[in-house]
């Protein structure tokens, strides 16, 4: 029998002790900021193209309200990425003992997919008229895919694989633009556009896993068990949902409370809010996870270095 792993041997050990130190904090910040700029720019491009290329104001309102609803869920579920990032540590145990992450990701994806489906069927028509059925398809696709991406992203941040972090941030935005811009030009209906908005989350996870799998498998452990990860993530998800409501949830609230007769006014308000807040939700999530992984977990970072990193990251947020 393989001897039981003694976690006490791992306590207090750093990445340098394992001879597997990840990228520097400066390199990580540079990579995250570049990815943030690219993803944010693509987000603005999509939001500027939508009102110009969609066939009507009502179509724009429906599209934007769905975008807001989806990204409110994404903002909330970013709590999963933050908790996985916080719990992830490098390990020199080869192969490592089976961890809870795979079970947690599968459980969370199932729960979120079911919850998104129920939410859409019960409240979809309130948010966007006659949308319950197509929203019950698109919303679970997006949120279920993001759960997997968030779990993998947390590991990437925890291991300080900055190239992989930048890759997954950029590839998600690029795929969405490649899907949506032709979709706008082809005058696809809002239900089809909603599916095109949602698909890139899962595709970004799959591509990142294929490219960086060898740098992840067997290279990390979590410092919590399944129950602890569920408990910590649940608390952070609830907290993240509150801020997500202000960042990207306002168009959803406008859609739920506005009269269909006020579509012109609603559309103008949504466009203003979206251009000033919604496209930055994924970059802000990326910077939050960076601060957790590369700053607050880095005991070797000097106080002047910490202040410089916090100043740059805060200015970007």
C-alpha positions as a Python dict, from the first residue, in 0.01 Angstrom:
ca = {
    (1, 'X'): (0, 0, 0),
    (2, 'X'): (112, 354, -68),
    (3, 'X'): (195, 530, 260),
    (4, 'X'): (-54, 791, 366),
    (5, 'X'): (40, 1144, 284),
    (6, 'X'): (140, 1350, 586),
    (7, 'X'): (8, 1699, 523),
    (8, 'X'): (215, 1821, 813),
    (9, 'X'): (520, 1793, 590),
    (10, 'X'): (367, 2050, 356),
    (11, 'X'): (281, 2311, 616),
    (12, 'X'): (478, 2631, 592),
    (13, 'X'): (646, 2531, 266),
    (14, 'X'): (653, 2775, -20),
    (15, 'X'): (669, 2735, -395),
    (16, 'X'): (1043, 2792, -380),
    (17, 'X'): (1077, 2497, -143),
    (18, 'X'): (926, 2276, -411),
    (19, 'X'): (1157, 2415, -679),
    (20, 'X'): (844, 2500, -877),
    (21, 'X'): (806, 2871, -822),
    (22, 'X'): (555, 3036, -1052),
    (23, 'X'): (592, 3363, -1237),
    (24, 'X'): (681, 3680, -1049),
    (25, 'X'): (419, 3918, -919),
    (26, 'X'): (529, 4184, -1168),
    (27, 'X'): (505, 3943, -1460),
    (28, 'X'): (166, 3826, -1338),
    (29, 'X'): (30, 4177, -1305),
    (30, 'X'): (156, 4261, -1655),
    (31, 'X'): (-7, 3951, -1805),
    (32, 'X'): (-338, 4010, -1626),
    (33, 'X'): (-346, 4377, -1723),
    (34, 'X'): (-279, 4300, -2090),
    (35, 'X'): (-549, 4032, -2090),
    (36, 'X'): (-780, 4276, -1910),
    (37, 'X'): (-725, 4543, -2174),
    (38, 'X'): (-788, 4299, -2460),
    (39, 'X'): (-1099, 4142, -2304),
    (40, 'X'): (-1238, 4480, -2200),
    (41, 'X'): (-1183, 4624, -2547),
    (42, 'X'): (-1359, 4330, -2708),
    (43, 'X'): (-1647, 4368, -2462),
    (44, 'X'): (-1690, 4731, -2558),
    (45, 'X'): (-1676, 4640, -2927),
    (46, 'X'): (-1962, 4394, -2881),
    (47, 'X'): (-2169, 4642, -2680),
    (48, 'X'): (-2118, 4915, -2939),
    (49, 'X'): (-2204, 4679, -3226),
    (50, 'X'): (-2525, 4549, -3067),
    (51, 'X'): (-2742, 4864, -3094),
    (52, 'X'): (-2601, 4942, -3438),
    (53, 'X'): (-2655, 4597, -3592),
    (54, 'X'): (-2959, 4453, -3416),
    (55, 'X'): (-3279, 4500, -3618),
    (56, 'X'): (-3489, 4682, -3357),
    (57, 'X'): (-3482, 4856, -3020),
    (58, 'X'): (-3679, 4574, -2863),
    (59, 'X'): (-3424, 4320, -2989),
    (60, 'X'): (-3144, 4528, -2841),
    (61, 'X'): (-3323, 4552, -2505),
    (62, 'X'): (-3387, 4175, -2497),
    (63, 'X'): (-3026, 4097, -2592),
    (64, 'X'): (-2883, 4338, -2334),
    (65, 'X'): (-3111, 4220, -2055),
    (66, 'X'): (-3004, 3861, -2119),
    (67, 'X'): (-2638, 3970, -2126),
    (68, 'X'): (-2693, 4143, -1792),
    (69, 'X'): (-2867, 3841, -1638),
    (70, 'X'): (-2591, 3605, -1751),
    (71, 'X'): (-2311, 3829, -1631),
    (72, 'X'): (-2480, 3884, -1297),
    (73, 'X'): (-2458, 3508, -1253),
    (74, 'X'): (-2096, 3514, -1371),
    (75, 'X'): (-2009, 3785, -1120),
    (76, 'X'): (-2165, 3583, -839),
    (77, 'X'): (-1996, 3259, -943),
    (78, 'X'): (-1659, 3433, -954),
    (79, 'X'): (-1661, 3356, -584),
    (80, 'X'): (-1579, 2997, -681),
    (81, 'X'): (-1267, 3111, -866),
    (82, 'X'): (-1157, 3325, -573),
    (83, 'X'): (-1198, 3043, -319),
    (84, 'X'): (-1023, 2785, -539),
    (85, 'X'): (-739, 3033, -594),
    (86, 'X'): (-714, 3093, -220),
    (87, 'X'): (-706, 2719, -144),
    (88, 'X'): (-463, 2611, -418),
    (89, 'X'): (-100, 2531, -333),
    (90, 'X'): (180, 2366, -522),
    (91, 'X'): (280, 2018, -415),
    (92, 'X'): (578, 1790, -466),
    (93, 'X'): (377, 1474, -394),
    (94, 'X'): (370, 1269, -715),
    (95, 'X'): (105, 1164, -779),
    (96, 'X'): (-88, 1376, -525),
    (97, 'X'): (-369, 1228, -324),
    (98, 'X'): (-708, 1273, -495),
    (99, 'X'): (-842, 1614, -406),
    (100, 'X'): (-1192, 1751, -376),
    (101, 'X'): (-1175, 1990, -671),
    (102, 'X'): (-1303, 1753, -939),
    (103, 'X'): (-1599, 1648, -725),
    (104, 'X'): (-1666, 2008, -626),
    (105, 'X'): (-1658, 2134, -986),
    (106, 'X'): (-1893, 1858, -1104),
    (107, 'X'): (-2133, 1917, -813),
    (108, 'X'): (-2129, 2294, -858),
    (109, 'X'): (-2186, 2267, -1234),
    (110, 'X'): (-2489, 2041, -1182),
    (111, 'X'): (-2638, 2261, -910),
    (112, 'X'): (-2582, 2582, -1108),
    (113, 'X'): (-2721, 2432, -1429),
    (114, 'X'): (-3038, 2315, -1254),
    (115, 'X'): (-3072, 2642, -1066),
    (116, 'X'): (-3030, 2849, -1385),
    (117, 'X'): (-3292, 2639, -1564),
    (118, 'X'): (-3545, 2680, -1281),
    (119, 'X'): (-3471, 3052, -1257),
    (120, 'X'): (-3527, 3100, -1632),
    (121, 'X'): (-3850, 2903, -1638),
    (122, 'X'): (-3993, 3087, -1338),
    (123, 'X'): (-3869, 3441, -1400),
    (124, 'X'): (-3755, 3453, -1762),
    (125, 'X'): (-4081, 3600, -1892),
    (126, 'X'): (-4070, 3869, -1623),
    (127, 'X'): (-3719, 3974, -1724),
    (128, 'X'): (-3768, 3947, -2102),
    (129, 'X'): (-4120, 3887, -2240),
    (130, 'X'): (-4167, 3540, -2391),
    (131, 'X'): (-3812, 3435, -2308),
    (132, 'X'): (-3853, 3157, -2052),
    (133, 'X'): (-3788, 2867, -2291),
    (134, 'X'): (-3485, 3002, -2478),
    (135, 'X'): (-3340, 3153, -2163),
    (136, 'X'): (-3376, 2811, -1995),
    (137, 'X'): (-3139, 2683, -2265),
    (138, 'X'): (-2887, 2966, -2294),
    (139, 'X'): (-2850, 3058, -1927),
    (140, 'X'): (-2754, 2708, -1805),
    (141, 'X'): (-2507, 2671, -2094),
    (142, 'X'): (-2329, 2990, -1993),
    (143, 'X'): (-2334, 2950, -1616),
    (144, 'X'): (-2257, 2577, -1621),
    (145, 'X'): (-1962, 2639, -1851),
    (146, 'X'): (-1837, 2924, -1636),
    (147, 'X'): (-1836, 2707, -1321),
    (148, 'X'): (-1582, 2476, -1488),
    (149, 'X'): (-1383, 2773, -1615),
    (150, 'X'): (-1385, 2933, -1268),
    (151, 'X'): (-1259, 2613, -1101),
    (152, 'X'): (-976, 2579, -1353),
    (153, 'X'): (-904, 2952, -1337),
    (154, 'X'): (-869, 2935, -960),
    (155, 'X'): (-605, 2665, -996),
    (156, 'X'): (-420, 2866, -1261),
    (157, 'X'): (-412, 3170, -1034),
    (158, 'X'): (-309, 2959, -738),
    (159, 'X'): (-20, 2809, -938),
    (160, 'X'): (67, 3151, -1083),
    (161, 'X'): (49, 3026, -1438),
    (162, 'X'): (12, 3377, -1574),
    (163, 'X'): (32, 3282, -1940),
    (164, 'X'): (-257, 3043, -1891),
    (165, 'X'): (-453, 3307, -1698),
    (166, 'X'): (-408, 3557, -1980),
    (167, 'X'): (-492, 3291, -2239),
    (168, 'X'): (-825, 3193, -2086),
    (169, 'X'): (-927, 3558, -2030),
    (170, 'X'): (-852, 3656, -2390),
    (171, 'X'): (-976, 3342, -2563),
    (172, 'X'): (-1318, 3371, -2398),
    (173, 'X'): (-1361, 3727, -2528),
    (174, 'X'): (-1223, 3648, -2874),
    (175, 'X'): (-1452, 3348, -2924),
    (176, 'X'): (-1754, 3554, -2819),
    (177, 'X'): (-1667, 3829, -3066),
    (178, 'X'): (-1613, 3576, -3346),
    (179, 'X'): (-1956, 3432, -3272),
    (180, 'X'): (-2154, 3748, -3212),
    (181, 'X'): (-2033, 3993, -3475),
    (182, 'X'): (-2128, 3764, -3767),
    (183, 'X'): (-2448, 3681, -3578),
    (184, 'X'): (-2536, 4050, -3558),
    (185, 'X'): (-2462, 4096, -3927),
    (186, 'X'): (-2673, 3792, -4017),
    (187, 'X'): (-2965, 3935, -3818),
    (188, 'X'): (-2997, 3625, -3602),
    (189, 'X'): (-3283, 3624, -3354),
    (190, 'X'): (-3216, 3706, -2988),
    (191, 'X'): (-3249, 3341, -2870),
    (192, 'X'): (-2970, 3235, -3107),
    (193, 'X'): (-2758, 3532, -3006),
    (194, 'X'): (-2809, 3438, -2641),
    (195, 'X'): (-2668, 3092, -2708),
    (196, 'X'): (-2369, 3251, -2886),
    (197, 'X'): (-2309, 3472, -2580),
    (198, 'X'): (-2317, 3170, -2347),
    (199, 'X'): (-2112, 2912, -2539),
    (200, 'X'): (-1765, 3072, -2507),
    (201, 'X'): (-1742, 3011, -2133),
    (202, 'X'): (-1738, 2635, -2176),
    (203, 'X'): (-1526, 2653, -2492),
    (204, 'X'): (-1267, 2869, -2315),
    (205, 'X'): (-1247, 2612, -2036),
    (206, 'X'): (-1200, 2328, -2286),
    (207, 'X'): (-931, 2507, -2486),
    (208, 'X'): (-741, 2618, -2176),
    (209, 'X'): (-751, 2265, -2037),
    (210, 'X'): (-622, 2118, -2362),
    (211, 'X'): (-334, 2365, -2388),
    (212, 'X'): (-222, 2381, -2023),
    (213, 'X'): (-331, 2044, -1883),
    (214, 'X'): (26, 1917, -1833),
    (215, 'X'): (111, 2218, -1619),
    (216, 'X'): (-185, 2154, -1389),
    (217, 'X'): (-237, 1780, -1343),
    (218, 'X'): (-50, 1652, -1037),
    (219, 'X'): (96, 1995, -959),
    (220, 'X'): (-139, 2122, -689),
    (221, 'X'): (-332, 2041, -377),
    (222, 'X'): (-612, 2219, -191),
    (223, 'X'): (-585, 2306, 176),
    (224, 'X'): (-957, 2238, 235),
    (225, 'X'): (-1178, 1933, 192),
    (226, 'X'): (-1494, 1919, -17),
    (227, 'X'): (-1717, 2042, 266),
    (228, 'X'): (-1487, 2333, 341),
    (229, 'X'): (-1464, 2432, -25),
    (230, 'X'): (-1843, 2425, -61),
    (231, 'X'): (-1890, 2632, 255),
    (232, 'X'): (-1626, 2890, 166),
    (233, 'X'): (-1745, 2921, -193),
    (234, 'X'): (-2108, 2960, -94),
    (235, 'X'): (-2027, 3255, 132),
    (236, 'X'): (-1809, 3423, -130),
    (237, 'X'): (-2065, 3365, -407),
    (238, 'X'): (-2333, 3542, -202),
    (239, 'X'): (-2099, 3834, -134),
    (240, 'X'): (-1991, 3855, -499),
    (241, 'X'): (-2355, 3856, -611),
    (242, 'X'): (-2413, 4180, -420),
    (243, 'X'): (-2137, 4364, -605),
    (244, 'X'): (-2231, 4192, -931),
    (245, 'X'): (-2580, 4335, -905),
    (246, 'X'): (-2432, 4686, -920),
    (247, 'X'): (-2172, 4608, -1187),
    (248, 'X'): (-2381, 4418, -1440),
    (249, 'X'): (-2725, 4350, -1295),
    (250, 'X'): (-2890, 4689, -1344),
    (251, 'X'): (-3004, 4626, -1706),
    (252, 'X'): (-3174, 4309, -1585),
    (253, 'X'): (-3358, 4508, -1318),
    (254, 'X'): (-3458, 4767, -1578),
    (255, 'X'): (-3591, 4496, -1805),
    (256, 'X'): (-3794, 4344, -1523),
    (257, 'X'): (-3947, 4674, -1410),
    (258, 'X'): (-3993, 4868, -1737),
    (259, 'X'): (-4300, 4872, -1955),
    (260, 'X'): (-4268, 4733, -2310),
    (261, 'X'): (-4404, 5068, -2430),
    (262, 'X'): (-4093, 5243, -2295),
    (263, 'X'): (-3852, 5042, -2507),
    (264, 'X'): (-3671, 5349, -2645),
    (265, 'X'): (-3604, 5496, -2302),
    (266, 'X'): (-3514, 5156, -2158),
    (267, 'X'): (-3275, 5088, -2444),
    (268, 'X'): (-3100, 5423, -2398),
    (269, 'X'): (-3059, 5367, -2024),
    (270, 'X'): (-2930, 5012, -2074),
    (271, 'X'): (-2676, 5127, -2333),
    (272, 'X'): (-2546, 5396, -2099),
    (273, 'X'): (-2517, 5158, -1805),
    (274, 'X'): (-2365, 4881, -2015),
    (275, 'X'): (-2094, 5097, -2167),
    (276, 'X'): (-1990, 5228, -1825),
    (277, 'X'): (-2008, 4905, -1622),
    (278, 'X'): (-2092, 4569, -1776),
    (279, 'X'): (-1793, 4504, -2007),
    (280, 'X'): (-1549, 4531, -1717),
    (281, 'X'): (-1699, 4252, -1506),
    (282, 'X'): (-1465, 3974, -1629),
    (283, 'X'): (-1150, 4192, -1609),
    (284, 'X'): (-1243, 4301, -1257),
    (285, 'X'): (-1287, 3935, -1159),
    (286, 'X'): (-944, 3863, -1306),
    (287, 'X'): (-781, 4139, -1100),
    (288, 'X'): (-956, 4025, -782),
    (289, 'X'): (-823, 3673, -828),
    (290, 'X'): (-478, 3811, -905),
    (291, 'X'): (-472, 4005, -580),
    (292, 'X'): (-564, 3691, -387),
    (293, 'X'): (-315, 3464, -562),
    (294, 'X'): (-14, 3689, -615),
    (295, 'X'): (-34, 3946, -338),
    (296, 'X'): (-212, 3832, -25),
    (297, 'X'): (-72, 3477, -50),
    (298, 'X'): (284, 3601, -115),
    (299, 'X'): (452, 3637, 223),
    (300, 'X'): (781, 3736, 54),
    (301, 'X'): (636, 4048, -112),
    (302, 'X'): (780, 4361, 48),
    (303, 'X'): (556, 4638, 174),
    (304, 'X'): (667, 4884, -99),
    (305, 'X'): (609, 4614, -359),
    (306, 'X'): (268, 4538, -214),
    (307, 'X'): (172, 4906, -223),
    (308, 'X'): (285, 4942, -585),
    (309, 'X'): (87, 4637, -697),
    (310, 'X'): (-224, 4748, -508),
    (311, 'X'): (-199, 5099, -650),
    (312, 'X'): (-173, 4977, -1011),
    (313, 'X'): (-450, 4719, -971),
    (314, 'X'): (-682, 4966, -796),
    (315, 'X'): (-627, 5226, -1068),
    (316, 'X'): (-715, 4967, -1332),
    (317, 'X'): (-1033, 4862, -1150),
}
